[in-house]
mmCIF file of C-alpha atoms and ligand atoms in Angstrom:
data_model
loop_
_atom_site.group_PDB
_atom_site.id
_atom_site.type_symbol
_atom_site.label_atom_id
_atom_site.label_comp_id
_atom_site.label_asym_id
_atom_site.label_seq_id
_atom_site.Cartn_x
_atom_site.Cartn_y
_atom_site.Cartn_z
ATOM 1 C CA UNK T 18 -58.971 -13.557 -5.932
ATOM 2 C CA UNK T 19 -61.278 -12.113 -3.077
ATOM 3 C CA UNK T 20 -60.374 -10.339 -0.009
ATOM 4 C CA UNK T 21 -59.148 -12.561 2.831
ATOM 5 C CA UNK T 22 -61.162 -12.947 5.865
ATOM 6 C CA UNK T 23 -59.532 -10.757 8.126
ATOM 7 C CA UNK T 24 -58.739 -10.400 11.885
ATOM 8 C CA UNK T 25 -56.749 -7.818 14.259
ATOM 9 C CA UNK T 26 -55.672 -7.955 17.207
ATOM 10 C CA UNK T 27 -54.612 -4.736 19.244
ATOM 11 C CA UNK T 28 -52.692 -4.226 22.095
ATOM 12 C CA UNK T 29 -51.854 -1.314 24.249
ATOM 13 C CA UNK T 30 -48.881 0.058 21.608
ATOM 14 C CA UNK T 31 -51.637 1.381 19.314
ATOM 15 C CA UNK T 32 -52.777 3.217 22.064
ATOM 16 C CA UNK T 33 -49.737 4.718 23.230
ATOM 17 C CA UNK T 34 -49.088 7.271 20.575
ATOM 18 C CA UNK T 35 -52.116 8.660 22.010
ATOM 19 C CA UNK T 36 -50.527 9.273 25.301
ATOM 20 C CA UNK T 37 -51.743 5.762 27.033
ATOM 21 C CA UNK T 38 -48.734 4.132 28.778
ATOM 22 C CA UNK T 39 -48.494 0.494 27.540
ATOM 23 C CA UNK T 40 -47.989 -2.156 30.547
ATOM 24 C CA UNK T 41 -44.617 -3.723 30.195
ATOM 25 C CA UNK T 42 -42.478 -0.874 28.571
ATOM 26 C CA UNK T 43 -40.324 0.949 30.888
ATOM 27 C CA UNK T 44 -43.233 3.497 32.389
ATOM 28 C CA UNK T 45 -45.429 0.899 32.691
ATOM 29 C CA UNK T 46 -45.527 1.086 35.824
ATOM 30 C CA UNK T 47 -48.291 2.711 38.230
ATOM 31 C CA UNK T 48 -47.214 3.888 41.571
ATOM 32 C CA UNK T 49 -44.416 1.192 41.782
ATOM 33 C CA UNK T 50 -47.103 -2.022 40.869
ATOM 34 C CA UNK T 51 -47.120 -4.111 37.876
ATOM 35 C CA UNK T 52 -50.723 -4.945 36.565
ATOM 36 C CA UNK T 53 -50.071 -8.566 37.248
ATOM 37 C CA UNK T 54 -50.177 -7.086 41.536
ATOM 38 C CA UNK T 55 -53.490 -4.950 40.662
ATOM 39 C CA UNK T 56 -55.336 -6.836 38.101
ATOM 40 C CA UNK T 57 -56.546 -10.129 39.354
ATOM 41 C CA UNK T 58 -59.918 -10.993 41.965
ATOM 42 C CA UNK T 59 -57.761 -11.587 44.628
ATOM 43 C CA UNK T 60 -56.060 -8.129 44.523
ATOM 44 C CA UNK T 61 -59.391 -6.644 44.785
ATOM 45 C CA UNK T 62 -60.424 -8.663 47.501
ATOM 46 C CA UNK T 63 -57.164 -7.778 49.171
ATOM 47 C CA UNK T 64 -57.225 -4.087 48.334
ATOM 48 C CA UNK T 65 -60.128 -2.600 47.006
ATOM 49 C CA UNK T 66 -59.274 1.065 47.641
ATOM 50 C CA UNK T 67 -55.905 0.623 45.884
ATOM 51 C CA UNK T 68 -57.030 -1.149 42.727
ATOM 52 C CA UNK T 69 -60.735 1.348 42.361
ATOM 53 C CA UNK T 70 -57.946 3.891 42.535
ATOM 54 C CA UNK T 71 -55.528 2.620 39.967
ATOM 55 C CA UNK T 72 -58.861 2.278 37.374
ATOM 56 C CA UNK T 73 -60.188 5.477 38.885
ATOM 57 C CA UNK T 74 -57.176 7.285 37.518
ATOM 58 C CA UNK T 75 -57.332 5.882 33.958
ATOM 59 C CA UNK T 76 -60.511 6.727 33.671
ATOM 60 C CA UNK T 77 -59.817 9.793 34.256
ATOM 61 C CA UNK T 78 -56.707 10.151 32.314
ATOM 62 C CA UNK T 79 -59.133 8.831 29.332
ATOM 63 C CA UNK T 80 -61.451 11.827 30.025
ATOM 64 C CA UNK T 81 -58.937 14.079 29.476
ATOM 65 C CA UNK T 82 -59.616 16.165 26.422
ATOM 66 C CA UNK T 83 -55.847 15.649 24.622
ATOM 67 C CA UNK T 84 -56.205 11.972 24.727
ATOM 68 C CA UNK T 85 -57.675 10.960 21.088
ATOM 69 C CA UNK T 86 -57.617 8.267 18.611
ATOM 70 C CA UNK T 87 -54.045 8.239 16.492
ATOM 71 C CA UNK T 88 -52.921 7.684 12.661
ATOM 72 C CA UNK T 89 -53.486 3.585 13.640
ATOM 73 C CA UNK T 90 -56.944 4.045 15.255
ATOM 74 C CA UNK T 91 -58.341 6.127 12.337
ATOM 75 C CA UNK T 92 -56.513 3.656 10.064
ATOM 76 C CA UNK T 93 -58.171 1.112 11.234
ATOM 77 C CA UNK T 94 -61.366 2.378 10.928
ATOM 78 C CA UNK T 95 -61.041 2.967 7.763
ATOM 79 C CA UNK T 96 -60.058 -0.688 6.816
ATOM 80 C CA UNK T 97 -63.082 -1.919 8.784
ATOM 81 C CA UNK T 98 -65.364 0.405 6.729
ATOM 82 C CA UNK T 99 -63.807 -0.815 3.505
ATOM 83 C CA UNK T 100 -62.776 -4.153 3.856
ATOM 84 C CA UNK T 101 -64.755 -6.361 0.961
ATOM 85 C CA UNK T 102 -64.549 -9.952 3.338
ATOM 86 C CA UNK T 103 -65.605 -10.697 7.051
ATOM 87 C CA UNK T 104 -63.504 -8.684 9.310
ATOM 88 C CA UNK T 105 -63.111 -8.619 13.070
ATOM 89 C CA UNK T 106 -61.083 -6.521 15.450
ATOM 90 C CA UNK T 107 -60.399 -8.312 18.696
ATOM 91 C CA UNK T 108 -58.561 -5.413 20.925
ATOM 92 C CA UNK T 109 -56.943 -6.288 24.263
ATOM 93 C CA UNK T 110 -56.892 -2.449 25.158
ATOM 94 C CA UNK T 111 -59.942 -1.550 27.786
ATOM 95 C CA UNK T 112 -59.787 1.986 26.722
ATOM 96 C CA UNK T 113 -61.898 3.806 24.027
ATOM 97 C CA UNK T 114 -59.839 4.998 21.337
ATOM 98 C CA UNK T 115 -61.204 2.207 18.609
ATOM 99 C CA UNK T 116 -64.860 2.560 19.893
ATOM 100 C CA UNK T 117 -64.664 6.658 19.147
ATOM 101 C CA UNK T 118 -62.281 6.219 15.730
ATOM 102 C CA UNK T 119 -65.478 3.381 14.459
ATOM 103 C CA UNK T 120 -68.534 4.839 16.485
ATOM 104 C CA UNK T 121 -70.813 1.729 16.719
ATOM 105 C CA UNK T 122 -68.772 -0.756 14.650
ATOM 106 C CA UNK T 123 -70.019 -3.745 15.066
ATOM 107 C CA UNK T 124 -66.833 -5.756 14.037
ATOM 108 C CA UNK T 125 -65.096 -4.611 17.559
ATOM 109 C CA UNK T 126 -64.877 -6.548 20.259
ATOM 110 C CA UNK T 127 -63.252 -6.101 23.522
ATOM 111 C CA UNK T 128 -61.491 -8.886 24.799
ATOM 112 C CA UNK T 129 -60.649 -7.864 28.357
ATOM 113 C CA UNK T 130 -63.476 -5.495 28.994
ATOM 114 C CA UNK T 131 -64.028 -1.778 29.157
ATOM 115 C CA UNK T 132 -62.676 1.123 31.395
ATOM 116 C CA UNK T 133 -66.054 3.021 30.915
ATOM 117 C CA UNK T 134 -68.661 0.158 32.102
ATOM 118 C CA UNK T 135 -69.033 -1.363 35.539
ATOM 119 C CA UNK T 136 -70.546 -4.023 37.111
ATOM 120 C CA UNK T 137 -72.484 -4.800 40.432
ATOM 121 C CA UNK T 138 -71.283 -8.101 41.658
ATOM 122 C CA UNK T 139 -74.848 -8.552 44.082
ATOM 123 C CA UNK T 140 -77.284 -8.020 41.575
ATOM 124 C CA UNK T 141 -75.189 -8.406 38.297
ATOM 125 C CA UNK T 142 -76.459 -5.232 36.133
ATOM 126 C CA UNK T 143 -73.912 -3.441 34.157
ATOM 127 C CA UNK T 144 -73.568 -0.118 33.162
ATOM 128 C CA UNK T 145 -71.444 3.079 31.868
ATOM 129 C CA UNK T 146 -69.297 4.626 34.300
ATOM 130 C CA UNK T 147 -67.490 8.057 33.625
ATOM 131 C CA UNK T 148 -66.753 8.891 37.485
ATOM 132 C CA UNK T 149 -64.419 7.320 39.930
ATOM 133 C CA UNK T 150 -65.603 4.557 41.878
ATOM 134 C CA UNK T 151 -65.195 3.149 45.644
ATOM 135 C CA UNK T 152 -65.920 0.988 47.998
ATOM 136 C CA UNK T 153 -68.318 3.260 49.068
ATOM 137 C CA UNK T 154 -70.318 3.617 46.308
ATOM 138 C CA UNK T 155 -73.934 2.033 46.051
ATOM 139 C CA UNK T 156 -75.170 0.213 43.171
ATOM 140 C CA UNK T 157 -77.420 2.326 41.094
ATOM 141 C CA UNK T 158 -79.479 -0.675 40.276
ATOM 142 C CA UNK T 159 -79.741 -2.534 43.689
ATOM 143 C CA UNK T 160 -78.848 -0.074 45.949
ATOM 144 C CA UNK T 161 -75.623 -2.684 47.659
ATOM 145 C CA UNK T 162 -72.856 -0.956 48.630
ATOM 146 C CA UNK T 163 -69.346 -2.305 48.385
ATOM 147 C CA UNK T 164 -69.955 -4.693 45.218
ATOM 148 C CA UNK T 165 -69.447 -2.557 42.485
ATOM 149 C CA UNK T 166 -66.253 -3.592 40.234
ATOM 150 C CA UNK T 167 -64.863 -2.030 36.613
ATOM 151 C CA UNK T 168 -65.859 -4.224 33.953
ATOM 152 C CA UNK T 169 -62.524 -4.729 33.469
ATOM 153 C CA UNK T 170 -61.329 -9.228 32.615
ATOM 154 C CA UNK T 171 -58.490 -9.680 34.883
ATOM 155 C CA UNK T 172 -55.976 -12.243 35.114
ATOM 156 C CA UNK T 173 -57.782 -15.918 36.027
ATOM 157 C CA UNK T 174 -61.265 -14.018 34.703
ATOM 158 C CA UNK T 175 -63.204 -15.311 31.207
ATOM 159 C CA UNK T 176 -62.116 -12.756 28.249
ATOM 160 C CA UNK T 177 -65.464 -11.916 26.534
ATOM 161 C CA UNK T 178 -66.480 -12.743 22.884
ATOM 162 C CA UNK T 179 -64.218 -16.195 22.924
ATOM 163 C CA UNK T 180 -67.358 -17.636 20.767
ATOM 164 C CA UNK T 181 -67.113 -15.219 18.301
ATOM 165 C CA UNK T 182 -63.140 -15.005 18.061
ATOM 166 C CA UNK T 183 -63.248 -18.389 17.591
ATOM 167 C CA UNK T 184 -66.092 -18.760 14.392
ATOM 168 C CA UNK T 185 -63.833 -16.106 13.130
ATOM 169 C CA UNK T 186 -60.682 -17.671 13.427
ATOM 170 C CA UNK T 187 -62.109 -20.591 11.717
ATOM 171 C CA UNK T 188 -62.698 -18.793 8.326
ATOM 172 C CA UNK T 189 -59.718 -16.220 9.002
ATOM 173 C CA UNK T 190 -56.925 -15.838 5.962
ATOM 174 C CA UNK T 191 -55.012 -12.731 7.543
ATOM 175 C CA UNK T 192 -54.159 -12.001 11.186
ATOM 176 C CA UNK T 193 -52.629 -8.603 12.130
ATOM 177 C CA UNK T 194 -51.149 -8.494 15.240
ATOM 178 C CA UNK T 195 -50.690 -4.654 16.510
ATOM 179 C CA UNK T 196 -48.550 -3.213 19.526
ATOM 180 C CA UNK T 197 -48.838 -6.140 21.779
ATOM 181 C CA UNK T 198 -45.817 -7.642 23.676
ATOM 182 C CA UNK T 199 -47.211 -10.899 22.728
ATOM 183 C CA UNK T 200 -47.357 -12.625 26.693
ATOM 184 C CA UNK T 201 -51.447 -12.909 27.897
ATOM 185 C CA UNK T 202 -53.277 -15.389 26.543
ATOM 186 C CA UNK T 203 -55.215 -16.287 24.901
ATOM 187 C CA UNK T 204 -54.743 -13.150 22.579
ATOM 188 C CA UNK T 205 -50.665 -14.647 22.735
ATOM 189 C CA UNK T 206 -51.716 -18.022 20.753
ATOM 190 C CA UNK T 207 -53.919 -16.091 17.879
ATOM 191 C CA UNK T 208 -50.796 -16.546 15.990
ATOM 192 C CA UNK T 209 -50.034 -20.392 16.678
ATOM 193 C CA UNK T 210 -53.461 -21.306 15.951
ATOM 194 C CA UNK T 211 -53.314 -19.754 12.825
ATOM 195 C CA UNK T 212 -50.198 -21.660 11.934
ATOM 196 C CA UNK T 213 -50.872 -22.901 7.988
ATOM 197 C CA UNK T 214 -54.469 -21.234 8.004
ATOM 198 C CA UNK T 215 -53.660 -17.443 7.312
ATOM 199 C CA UNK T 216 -51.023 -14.542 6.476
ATOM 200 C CA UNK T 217 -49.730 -13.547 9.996
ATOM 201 C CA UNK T 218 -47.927 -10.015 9.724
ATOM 202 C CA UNK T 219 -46.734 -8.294 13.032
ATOM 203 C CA UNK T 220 -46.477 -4.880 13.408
ATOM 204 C CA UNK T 221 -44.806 -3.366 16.988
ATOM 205 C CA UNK T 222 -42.460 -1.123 18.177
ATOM 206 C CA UNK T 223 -39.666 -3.642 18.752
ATOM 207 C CA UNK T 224 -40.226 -7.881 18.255
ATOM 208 C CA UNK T 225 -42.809 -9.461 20.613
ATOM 209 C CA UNK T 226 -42.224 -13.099 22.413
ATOM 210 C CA UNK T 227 -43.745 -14.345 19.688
ATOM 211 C CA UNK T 228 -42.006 -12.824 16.717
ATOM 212 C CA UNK T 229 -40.792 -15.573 15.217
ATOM 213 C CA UNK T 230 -44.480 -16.968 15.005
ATOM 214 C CA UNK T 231 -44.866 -14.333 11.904
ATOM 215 C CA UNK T 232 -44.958 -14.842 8.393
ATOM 216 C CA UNK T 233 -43.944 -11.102 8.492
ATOM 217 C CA UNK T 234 -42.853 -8.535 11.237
ATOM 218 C CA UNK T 235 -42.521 -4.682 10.934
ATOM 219 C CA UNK T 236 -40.900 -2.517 13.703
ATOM 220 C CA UNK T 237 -41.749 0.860 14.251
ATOM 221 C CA UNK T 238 -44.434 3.076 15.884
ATOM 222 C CA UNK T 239 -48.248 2.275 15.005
ATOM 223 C CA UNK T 240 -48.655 5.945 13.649
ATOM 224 C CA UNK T 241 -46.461 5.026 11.160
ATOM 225 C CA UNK T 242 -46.361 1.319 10.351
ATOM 226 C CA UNK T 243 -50.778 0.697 10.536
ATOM 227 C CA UNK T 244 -51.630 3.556 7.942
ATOM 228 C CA UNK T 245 -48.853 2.332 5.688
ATOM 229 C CA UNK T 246 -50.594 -1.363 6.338
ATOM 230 C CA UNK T 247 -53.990 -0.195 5.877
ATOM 231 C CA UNK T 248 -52.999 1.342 2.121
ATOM 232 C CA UNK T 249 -51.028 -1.643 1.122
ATOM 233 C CA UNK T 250 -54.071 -3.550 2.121
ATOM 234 C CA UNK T 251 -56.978 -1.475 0.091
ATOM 235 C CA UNK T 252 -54.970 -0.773 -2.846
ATOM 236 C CA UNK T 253 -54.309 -4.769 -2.665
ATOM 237 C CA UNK T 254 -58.088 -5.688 -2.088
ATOM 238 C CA UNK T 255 -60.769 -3.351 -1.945
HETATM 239 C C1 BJW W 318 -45.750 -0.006 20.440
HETATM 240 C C2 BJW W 318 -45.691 1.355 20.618
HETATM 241 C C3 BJW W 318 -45.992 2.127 19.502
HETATM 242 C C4 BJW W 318 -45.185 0.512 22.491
HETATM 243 N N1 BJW W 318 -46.317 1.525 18.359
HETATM 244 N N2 BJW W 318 -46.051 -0.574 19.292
HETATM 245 C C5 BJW W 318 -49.344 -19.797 31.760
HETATM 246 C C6 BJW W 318 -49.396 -20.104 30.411
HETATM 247 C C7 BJW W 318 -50.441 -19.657 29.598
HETATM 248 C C8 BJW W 318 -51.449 -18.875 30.128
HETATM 249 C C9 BJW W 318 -51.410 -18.572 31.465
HETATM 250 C C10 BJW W 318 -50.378 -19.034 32.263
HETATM 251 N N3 BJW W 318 -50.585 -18.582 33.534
HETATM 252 C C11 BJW W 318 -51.727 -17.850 33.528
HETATM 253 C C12 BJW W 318 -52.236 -17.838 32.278
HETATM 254 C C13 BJW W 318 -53.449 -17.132 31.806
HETATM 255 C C14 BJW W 318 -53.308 -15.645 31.906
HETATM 256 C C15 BJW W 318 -52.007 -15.187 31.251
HETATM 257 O O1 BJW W 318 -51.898 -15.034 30.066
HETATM 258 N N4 BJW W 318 -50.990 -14.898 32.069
HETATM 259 C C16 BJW W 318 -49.691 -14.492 31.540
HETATM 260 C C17 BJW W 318 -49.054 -13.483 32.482
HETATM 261 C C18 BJW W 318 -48.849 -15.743 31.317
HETATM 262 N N5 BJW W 318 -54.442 -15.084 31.177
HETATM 263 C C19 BJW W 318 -55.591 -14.876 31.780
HETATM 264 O O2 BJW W 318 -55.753 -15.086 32.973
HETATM 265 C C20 BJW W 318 -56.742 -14.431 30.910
HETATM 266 N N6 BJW W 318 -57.840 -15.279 31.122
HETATM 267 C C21 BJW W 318 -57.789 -16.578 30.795
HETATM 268 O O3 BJW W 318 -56.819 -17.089 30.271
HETATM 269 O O4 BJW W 318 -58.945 -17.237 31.100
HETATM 270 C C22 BJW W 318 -58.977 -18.631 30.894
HETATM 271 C C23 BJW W 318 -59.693 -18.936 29.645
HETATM 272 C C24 BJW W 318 -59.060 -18.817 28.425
HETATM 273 C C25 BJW W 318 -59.724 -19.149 27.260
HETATM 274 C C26 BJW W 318 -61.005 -19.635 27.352
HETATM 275 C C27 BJW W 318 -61.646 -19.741 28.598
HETATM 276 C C28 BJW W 318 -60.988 -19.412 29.743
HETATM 277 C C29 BJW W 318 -57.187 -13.020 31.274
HETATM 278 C C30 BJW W 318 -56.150 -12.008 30.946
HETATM 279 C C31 BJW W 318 -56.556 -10.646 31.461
HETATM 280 C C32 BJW W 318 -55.516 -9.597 31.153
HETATM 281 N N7 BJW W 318 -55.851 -8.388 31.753
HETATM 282 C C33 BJW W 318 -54.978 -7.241 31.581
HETATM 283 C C34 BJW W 318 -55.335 -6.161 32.646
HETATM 284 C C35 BJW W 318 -56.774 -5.791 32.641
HETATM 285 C C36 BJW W 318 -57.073 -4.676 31.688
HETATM 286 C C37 BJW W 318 -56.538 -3.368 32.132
HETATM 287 O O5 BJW W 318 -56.483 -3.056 33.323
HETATM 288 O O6 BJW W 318 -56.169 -2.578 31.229
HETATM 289 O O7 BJW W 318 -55.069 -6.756 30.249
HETATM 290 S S1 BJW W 318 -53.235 -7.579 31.779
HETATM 291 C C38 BJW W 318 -52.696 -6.422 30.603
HETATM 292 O O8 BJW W 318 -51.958 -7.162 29.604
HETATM 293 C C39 BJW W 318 -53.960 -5.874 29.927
HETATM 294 C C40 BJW W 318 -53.581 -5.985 28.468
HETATM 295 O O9 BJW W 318 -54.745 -6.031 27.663
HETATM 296 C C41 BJW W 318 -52.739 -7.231 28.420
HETATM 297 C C42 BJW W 318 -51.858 -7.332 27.230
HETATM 298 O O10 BJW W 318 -50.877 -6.319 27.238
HETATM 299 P P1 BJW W 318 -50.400 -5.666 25.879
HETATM 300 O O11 BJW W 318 -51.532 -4.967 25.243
HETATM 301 O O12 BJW W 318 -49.690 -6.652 25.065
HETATM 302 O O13 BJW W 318 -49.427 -4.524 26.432
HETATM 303 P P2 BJW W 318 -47.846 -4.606 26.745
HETATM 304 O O14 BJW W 318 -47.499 -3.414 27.545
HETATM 305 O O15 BJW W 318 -47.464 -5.917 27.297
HETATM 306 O O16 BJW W 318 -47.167 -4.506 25.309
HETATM 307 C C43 BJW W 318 -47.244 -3.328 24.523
HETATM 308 C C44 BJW W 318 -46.433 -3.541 23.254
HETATM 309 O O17 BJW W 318 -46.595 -2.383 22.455
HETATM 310 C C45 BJW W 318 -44.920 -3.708 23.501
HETATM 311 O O18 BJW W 318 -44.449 -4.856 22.776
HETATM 312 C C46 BJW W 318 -44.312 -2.438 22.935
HETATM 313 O O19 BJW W 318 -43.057 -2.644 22.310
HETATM 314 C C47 BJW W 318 -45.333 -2.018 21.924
HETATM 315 N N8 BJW W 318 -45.378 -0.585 21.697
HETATM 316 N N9 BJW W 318 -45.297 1.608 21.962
HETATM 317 C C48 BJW W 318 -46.290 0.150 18.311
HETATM 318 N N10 BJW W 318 -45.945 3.475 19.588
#
């Protein structure tokens, strides 16, 4: 039998072992908001300095020197590199831990956007963005002040690559679901819509909302749990 085309979703657990606080754990909090007060148009309408500040600070967090891909990033990337079938890697995480594990891989795709680019919302150019940003800052294309936004797919916005996800979830025969609680969509309903289509294993710290969705569902840390996956997996099909 051949390899099964393969996708994998990750969430911000796989990224927490890297020192990355997840969203809905018990730090997830930042300064006293949940991400459902900070990460949505009208929030940024509202309060512009508070939300360039909140993605100001992980940006610069992610700068910081001791913050590397894990065991499950590097894992990864070496599934990717060896995997004999179509294989995509849909990650829900905006930072840049997969991008630097798999330098140029062309089977990742970032589903809610990315902490390093920006966009101008006057004259629509995008770009890489180490800095902070504020309301302040003109648009290095256009030269607008005020309009510039991280590149960053918040709650009511369009997640990118929904074309691709979905040519791949037509043809896909395993789903691995990786350190996501399991409750924003549409990443959430990977699982249902794979019902009868493809091997669904879990792997998370603790069960998500959907757990029970799962043909299979490890707990434990990704450090742990994704390199043991990834063997299984090669010494299975590659
Ligand atoms: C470990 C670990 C370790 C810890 N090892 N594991 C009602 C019903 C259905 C849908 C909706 C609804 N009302 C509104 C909606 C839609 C809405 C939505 O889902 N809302 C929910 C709150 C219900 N979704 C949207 O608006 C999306 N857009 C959309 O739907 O557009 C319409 C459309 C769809 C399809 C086609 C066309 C149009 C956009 C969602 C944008 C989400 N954005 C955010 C913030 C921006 C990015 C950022 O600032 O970083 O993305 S929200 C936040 O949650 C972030 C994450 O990517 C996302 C998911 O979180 P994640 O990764 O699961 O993190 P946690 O913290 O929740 O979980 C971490 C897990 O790891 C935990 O389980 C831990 O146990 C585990 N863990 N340590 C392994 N060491």
């Amino acid at each position: 039998m051949s390899a099964p085309p393969l996708i994998v979703l990750t969430g911000a657990g796989i990224s927490a072992e890297s020192g990355l606080a997840t969203f809905r754990d018990k730090n997830g909090l930042w300064e006293r908001h949940r991400v459902e007060e900070l990460a949505t148009p009208e929030a940024f309408a509202a309060d512009p300095v508070l939300v360039h500040r909140f993605y100001n600070a992980r940006r610069a967090q992610l700068a910081d020197p001791a913050i590397r891909p894990n065991a499950a990033h590097l894992a990864l990337a070496r599934l990717f590199a060896a995997w004999p079938a179509p294989a995509l890697l849909v990650t829900q995480n905006v930072d840049d831990l997969h991008d630097r594990a798999m330098p140029g891989s062309p089977a990742l795709l970032h589903l809610h956007g990315e902490l390093g680019r920006i966009r101008c919302t006057a004259c629509g150019r995008q770009q890489a963005w180490r800095g902070d940003l504020s309301v302040e800052t003109p648009c290095p294309a256009c030269a607008v002040t005020g309009r510039l936004r991280p590149d960053i797919v918040w709650f009511g916005e369009t997640p990118r690559g929904l074309a691709r996800i979905e040519q791949a979830m037509a043809g896909c025969r395993l789903f691995l679901s990786i350190g996501t609680s399991g409750q924003v969509y549409p990443a959430a309903g990977f699982v249902a819509a794979l019902r009868g289509r493809a091997e669904r294993i879990e792997l998370n710290l603790e069960p998500s909302l959907g757990s029970h969705l799962f043909d299979e569902s490890r707990q434990g840390p990704a450090t742990a749990l994704v390199p043991a996956m990834v063997e299984e997996l090669l010494a299975r099909w590659a």
